[in-house]
CSV table of C-alpha atoms and ligand atoms in Angstrom, one decimal:
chain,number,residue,atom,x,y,z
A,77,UNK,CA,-54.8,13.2,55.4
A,78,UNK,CA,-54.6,16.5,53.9
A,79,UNK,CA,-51.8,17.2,51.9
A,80,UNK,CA,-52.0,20.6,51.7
A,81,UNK,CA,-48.7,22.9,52.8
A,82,UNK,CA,-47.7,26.2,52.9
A,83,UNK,CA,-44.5,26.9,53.2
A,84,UNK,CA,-44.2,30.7,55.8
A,85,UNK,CA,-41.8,32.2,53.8
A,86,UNK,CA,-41.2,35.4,51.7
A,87,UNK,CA,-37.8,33.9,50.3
A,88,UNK,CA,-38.5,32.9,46.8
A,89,UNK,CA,-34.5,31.4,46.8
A,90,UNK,CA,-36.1,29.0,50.1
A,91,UNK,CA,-39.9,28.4,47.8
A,92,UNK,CA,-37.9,27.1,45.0
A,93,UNK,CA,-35.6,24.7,46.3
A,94,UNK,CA,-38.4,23.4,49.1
A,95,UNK,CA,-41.0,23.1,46.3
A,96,UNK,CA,-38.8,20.7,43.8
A,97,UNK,CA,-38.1,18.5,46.9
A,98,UNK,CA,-41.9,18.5,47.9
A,99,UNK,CA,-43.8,19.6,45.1
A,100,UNK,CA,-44.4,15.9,43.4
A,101,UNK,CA,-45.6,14.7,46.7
A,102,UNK,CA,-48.5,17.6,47.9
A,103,UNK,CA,-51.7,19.4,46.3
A,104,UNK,CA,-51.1,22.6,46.5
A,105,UNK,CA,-48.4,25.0,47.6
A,106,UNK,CA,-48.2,28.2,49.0
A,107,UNK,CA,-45.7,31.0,49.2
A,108,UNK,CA,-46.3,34.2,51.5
A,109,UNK,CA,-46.2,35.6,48.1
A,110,UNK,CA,-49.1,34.3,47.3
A,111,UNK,CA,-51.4,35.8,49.8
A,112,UNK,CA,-52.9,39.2,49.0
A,113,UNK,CA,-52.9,39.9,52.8
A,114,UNK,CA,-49.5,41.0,54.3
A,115,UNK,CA,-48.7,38.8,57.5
A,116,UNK,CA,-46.2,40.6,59.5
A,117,UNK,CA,-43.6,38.4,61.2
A,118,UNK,CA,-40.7,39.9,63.5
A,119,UNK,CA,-37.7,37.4,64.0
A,120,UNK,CA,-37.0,38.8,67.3
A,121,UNK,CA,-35.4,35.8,68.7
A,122,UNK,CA,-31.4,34.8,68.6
A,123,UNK,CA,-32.3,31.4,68.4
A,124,UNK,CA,-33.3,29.9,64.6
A,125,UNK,CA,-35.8,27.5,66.1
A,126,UNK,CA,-37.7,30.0,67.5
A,127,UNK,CA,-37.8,31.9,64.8
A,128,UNK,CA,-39.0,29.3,62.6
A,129,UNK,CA,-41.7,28.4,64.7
A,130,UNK,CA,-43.2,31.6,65.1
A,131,UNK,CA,-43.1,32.2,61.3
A,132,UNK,CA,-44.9,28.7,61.4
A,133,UNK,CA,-47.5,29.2,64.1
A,134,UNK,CA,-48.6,33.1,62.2
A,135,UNK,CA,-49.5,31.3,59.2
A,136,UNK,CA,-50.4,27.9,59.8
A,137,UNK,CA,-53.1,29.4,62.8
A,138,UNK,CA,-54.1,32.0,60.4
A,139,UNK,CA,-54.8,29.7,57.5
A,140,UNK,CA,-55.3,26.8,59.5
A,141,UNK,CA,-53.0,24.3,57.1
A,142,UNK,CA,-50.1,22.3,57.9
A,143,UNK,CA,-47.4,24.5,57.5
A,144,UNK,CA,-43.5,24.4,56.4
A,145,UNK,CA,-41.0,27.5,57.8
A,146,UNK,CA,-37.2,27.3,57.8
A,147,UNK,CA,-35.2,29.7,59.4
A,148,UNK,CA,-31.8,29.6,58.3
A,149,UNK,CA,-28.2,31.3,58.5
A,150,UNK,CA,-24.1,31.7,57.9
A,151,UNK,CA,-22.0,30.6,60.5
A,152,UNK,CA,-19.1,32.0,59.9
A,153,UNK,CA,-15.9,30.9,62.1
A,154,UNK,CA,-13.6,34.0,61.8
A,155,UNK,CA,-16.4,36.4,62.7
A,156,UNK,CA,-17.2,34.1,65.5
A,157,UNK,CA,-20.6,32.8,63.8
A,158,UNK,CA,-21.8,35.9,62.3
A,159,UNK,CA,-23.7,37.0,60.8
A,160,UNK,CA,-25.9,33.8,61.8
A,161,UNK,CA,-29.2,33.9,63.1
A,162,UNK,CA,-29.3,38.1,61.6
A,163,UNK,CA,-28.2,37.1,58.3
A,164,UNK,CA,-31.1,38.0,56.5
A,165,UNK,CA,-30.3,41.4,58.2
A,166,UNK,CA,-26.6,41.5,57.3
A,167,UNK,CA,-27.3,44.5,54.7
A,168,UNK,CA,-30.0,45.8,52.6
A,169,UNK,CA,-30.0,43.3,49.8
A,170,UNK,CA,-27.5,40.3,48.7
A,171,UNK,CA,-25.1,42.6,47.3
A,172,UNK,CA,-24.5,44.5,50.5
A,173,UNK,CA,-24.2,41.3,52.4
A,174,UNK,CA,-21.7,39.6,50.7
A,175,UNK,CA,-19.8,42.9,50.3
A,176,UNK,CA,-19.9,43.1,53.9
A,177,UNK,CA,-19.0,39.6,54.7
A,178,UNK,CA,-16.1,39.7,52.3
A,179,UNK,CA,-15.0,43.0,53.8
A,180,UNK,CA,-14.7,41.7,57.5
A,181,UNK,CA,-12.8,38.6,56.1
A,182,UNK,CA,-10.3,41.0,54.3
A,183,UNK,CA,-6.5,39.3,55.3
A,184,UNK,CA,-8.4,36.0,56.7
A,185,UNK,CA,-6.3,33.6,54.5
A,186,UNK,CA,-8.3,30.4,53.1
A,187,UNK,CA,-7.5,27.9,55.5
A,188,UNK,CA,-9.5,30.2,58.3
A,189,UNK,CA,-12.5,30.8,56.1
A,190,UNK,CA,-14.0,27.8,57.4
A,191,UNK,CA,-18.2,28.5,57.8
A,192,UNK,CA,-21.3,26.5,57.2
A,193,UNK,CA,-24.7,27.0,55.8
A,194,UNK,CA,-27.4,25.9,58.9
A,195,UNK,CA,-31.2,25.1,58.4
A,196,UNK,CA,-34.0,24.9,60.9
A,197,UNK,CA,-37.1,23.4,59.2
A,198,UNK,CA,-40.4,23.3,61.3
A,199,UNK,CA,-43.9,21.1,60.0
A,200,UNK,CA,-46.4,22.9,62.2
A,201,UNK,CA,-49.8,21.2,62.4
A,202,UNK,CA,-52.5,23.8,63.4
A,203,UNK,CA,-55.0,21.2,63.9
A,204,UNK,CA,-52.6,19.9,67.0
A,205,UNK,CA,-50.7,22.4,67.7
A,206,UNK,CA,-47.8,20.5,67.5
A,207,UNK,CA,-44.9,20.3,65.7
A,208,UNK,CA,-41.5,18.4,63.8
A,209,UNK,CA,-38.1,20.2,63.8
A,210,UNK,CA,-35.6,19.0,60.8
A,211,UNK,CA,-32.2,19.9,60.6
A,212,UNK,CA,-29.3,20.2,58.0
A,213,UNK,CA,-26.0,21.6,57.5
A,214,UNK,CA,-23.8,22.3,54.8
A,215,UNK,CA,-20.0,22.8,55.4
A,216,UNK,CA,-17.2,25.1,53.3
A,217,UNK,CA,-15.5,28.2,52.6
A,218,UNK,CA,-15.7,31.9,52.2
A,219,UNK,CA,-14.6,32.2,48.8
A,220,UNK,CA,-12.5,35.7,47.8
A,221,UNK,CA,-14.9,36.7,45.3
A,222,UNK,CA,-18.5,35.9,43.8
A,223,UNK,CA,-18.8,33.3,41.1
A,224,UNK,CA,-22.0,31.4,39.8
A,225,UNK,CA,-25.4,32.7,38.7
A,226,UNK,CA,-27.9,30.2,40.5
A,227,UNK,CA,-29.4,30.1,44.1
A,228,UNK,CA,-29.5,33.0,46.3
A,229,UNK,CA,-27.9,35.0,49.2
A,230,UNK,CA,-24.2,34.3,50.0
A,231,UNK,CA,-24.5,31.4,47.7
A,232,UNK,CA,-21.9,32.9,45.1
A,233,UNK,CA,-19.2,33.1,48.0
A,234,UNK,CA,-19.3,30.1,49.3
A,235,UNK,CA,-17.1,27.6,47.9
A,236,UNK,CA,-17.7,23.5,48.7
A,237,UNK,CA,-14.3,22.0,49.0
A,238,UNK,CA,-15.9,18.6,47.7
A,239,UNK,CA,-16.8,20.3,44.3
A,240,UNK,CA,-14.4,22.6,43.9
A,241,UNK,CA,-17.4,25.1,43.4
A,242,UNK,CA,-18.8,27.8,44.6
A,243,UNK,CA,-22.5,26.9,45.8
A,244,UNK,CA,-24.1,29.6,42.6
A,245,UNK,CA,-22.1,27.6,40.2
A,246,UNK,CA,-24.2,24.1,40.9
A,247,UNK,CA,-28.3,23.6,40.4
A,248,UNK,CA,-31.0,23.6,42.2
A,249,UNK,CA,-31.3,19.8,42.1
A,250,UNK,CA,-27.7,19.4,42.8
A,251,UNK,CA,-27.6,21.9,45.5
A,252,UNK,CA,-30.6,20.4,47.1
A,253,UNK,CA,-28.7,17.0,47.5
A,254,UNK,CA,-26.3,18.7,49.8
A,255,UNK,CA,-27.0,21.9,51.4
A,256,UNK,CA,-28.8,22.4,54.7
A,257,UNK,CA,-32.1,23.2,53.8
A,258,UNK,CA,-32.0,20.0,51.2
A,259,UNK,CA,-30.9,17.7,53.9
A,260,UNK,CA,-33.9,19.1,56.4
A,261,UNK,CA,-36.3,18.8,54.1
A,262,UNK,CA,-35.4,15.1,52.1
A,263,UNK,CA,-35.6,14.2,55.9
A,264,UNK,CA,-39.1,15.8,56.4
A,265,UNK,CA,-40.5,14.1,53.2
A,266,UNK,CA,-39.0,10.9,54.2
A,267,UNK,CA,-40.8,11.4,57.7
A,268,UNK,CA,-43.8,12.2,56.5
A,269,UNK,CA,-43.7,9.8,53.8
A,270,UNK,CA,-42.6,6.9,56.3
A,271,UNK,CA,-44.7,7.6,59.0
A,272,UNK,CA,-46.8,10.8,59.3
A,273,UNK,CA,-48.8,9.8,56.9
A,274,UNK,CA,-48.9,6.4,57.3
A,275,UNK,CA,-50.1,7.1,61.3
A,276,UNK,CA,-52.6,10.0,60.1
A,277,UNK,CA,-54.4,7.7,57.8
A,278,UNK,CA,-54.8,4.8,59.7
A,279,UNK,CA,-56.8,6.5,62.0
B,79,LIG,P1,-38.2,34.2,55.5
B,79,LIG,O1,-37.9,34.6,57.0
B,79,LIG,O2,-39.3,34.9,54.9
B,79,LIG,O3,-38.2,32.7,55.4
B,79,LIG,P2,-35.5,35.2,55.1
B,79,LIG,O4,-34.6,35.3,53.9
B,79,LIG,O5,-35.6,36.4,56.0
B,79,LIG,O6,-36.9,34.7,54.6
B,79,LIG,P3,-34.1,33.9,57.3
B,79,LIG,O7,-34.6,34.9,58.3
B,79,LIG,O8,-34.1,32.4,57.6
B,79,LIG,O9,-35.0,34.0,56.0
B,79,LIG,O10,-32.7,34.3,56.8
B,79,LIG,C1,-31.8,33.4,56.2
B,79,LIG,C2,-30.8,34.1,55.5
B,79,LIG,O11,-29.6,33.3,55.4
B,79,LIG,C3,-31.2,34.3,54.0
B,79,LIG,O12,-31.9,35.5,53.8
B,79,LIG,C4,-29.8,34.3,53.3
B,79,LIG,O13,-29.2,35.6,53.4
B,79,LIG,C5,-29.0,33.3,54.2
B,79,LIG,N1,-29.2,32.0,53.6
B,79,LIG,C6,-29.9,30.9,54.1
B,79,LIG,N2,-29.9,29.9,53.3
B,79,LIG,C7,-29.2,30.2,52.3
B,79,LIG,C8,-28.8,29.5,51.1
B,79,LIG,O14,-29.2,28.3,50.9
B,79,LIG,N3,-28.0,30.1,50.2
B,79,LIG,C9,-27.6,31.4,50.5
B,79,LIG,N4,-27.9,32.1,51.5
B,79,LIG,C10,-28.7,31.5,52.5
C-alpha cells in the first residue's frame, strides 16, 4: 500500500499540526503549497463535511493520491454558532477575525463564552472513490483578549478551562493531544494503522 498523502489544504497552521501527527508514519507529504499549479476550491457548502470532501475529491482526482482535507470551524454559543462553517471568512486575516469576534461578545460575561473548536477530517482514496470521515472537538472559552504566540487563527482567544491557557500559549505537540483536529487525526492514524493498512496489504 502506498503511503503517499497529500493533505488539500492551503492552511500552513492545519499542514503543521497534521504533519507532526502523520509525518513519521508516510513517504512523502504534500501541502497545496507545494504545487506550482493553483487548484481553485470554493467552500460553497454550510455543511463542514461537504466542504471537506470536495477539497478532498479536487486534489486527490487531480493527483490521483490518497488524500487528507479537514474543514474546520468556531462554534460559538452566544453568536448562536458563528462564525462556524464561514470562519475562514470571518474577516480578511486573523487579526480582523478575532477583532470581530471579540467585538460581537462585547458585555457577554465569561460564564456565556462558552464555544468549541470542530474538525471534519476526510481520507479520500481516488483509486476507490471512497472515503473515511474523522471527527474531533475541542471545548472552552472566548477569552477577553489575545495571549500566546503559537498556532493559528482564534487560537490566542480561546482559553481551555483545564489548562488555565489560552490555546497560543501551549505547543504544537501539546495542542495536538487535545484539540479537534488532533483528536480526528490520532484517530485516522490509528485507523489506518489498525486496519486500513493491514486490509490493503493483505490483498
Ligand atoms: P483550507 O480550506 O485550505 O484547508 P482554511 O483556513 O480556509 O484552509 P477552513 O475553511 O476549514 O480552512 O476554515 C477553518 C477556519 O477555522 C480557519 O481558517 C481558522 O480561522 C479556524 N480554525 C480552525 N481550526 C483552528 C485551530 O486549530 N485554531 C485556530 N483557528 C482554527
Amino acid at each position: 500500500m502506498d503511503r503517499k498523502v497529500i493533505i488539500a489544504t492551503e492552511n500552513l497552521g492545519k499542514v503543521n499540526e497534521i504533519k507532526k501527527i502523520l509525518a513519521d508514519e508516510f513517504d512523502i507529504f504534500y501541502s497545496l503549497k507545494d504545487f506550482k499549479e493553483k487548484i481553485e476550491i470554493v467552500e460553497d457548502s454550510p455543511f463542514y463535511i461537504e466542504n471537506a470532501l470536495k477539497k478532498a475529491r479536487k486534489i486527490g482526482n487531480r493527483f490521483g493520491c490518497n488524500t487528507i482535507a479537514d474543514d474546520s470551524g468556531l462554534e460559538v454559543d452566544a453568536l448562536d454558532g458563528r462564525p462556524g462553517v464561514y470562519s475562514s471568512r470571518y474577516g480578511r486575516d486573523d487579526n480582523e477575525r478575532i477583532e470581530r469576534l471579540l467585538d460581537e461578545l462585547k458585555g457577554v460575561p465569561c460564564e456565556k463564552r462558552t464555544a468549541r473548536f470542530v474538525a471534519y477530517v476526510i481520507f479520500y482514496m481516488p483509486d476507490k472513490g471512497s472515503f473515511y470521515v474523522f471527527y474531533g472537538q475541542l471545548d472552552g472559552y472566548i477569552g477577553f483578549e489575545r495571549k500566546g504566540g503559537h498556532g493559528f487563527g482564534y487560537d490566542p482567544v480561546f482559553y481551555i478551562p483545564e489548562f488555565d491557557r489560552h490555546l497560543a500559549e501551549i505547543e504544537l505537540d501539546e495542542k495536538n493531544k487535545i484539540s479537534h483536529r488532533g483528536r480526528a487525526v490520532y484517530a485516522l492514524k490509528s485507523f489506518l494503522n489498525a486496519d486500513f493498512f493491514k486490509r490493503t496489504s493483505s490483498k
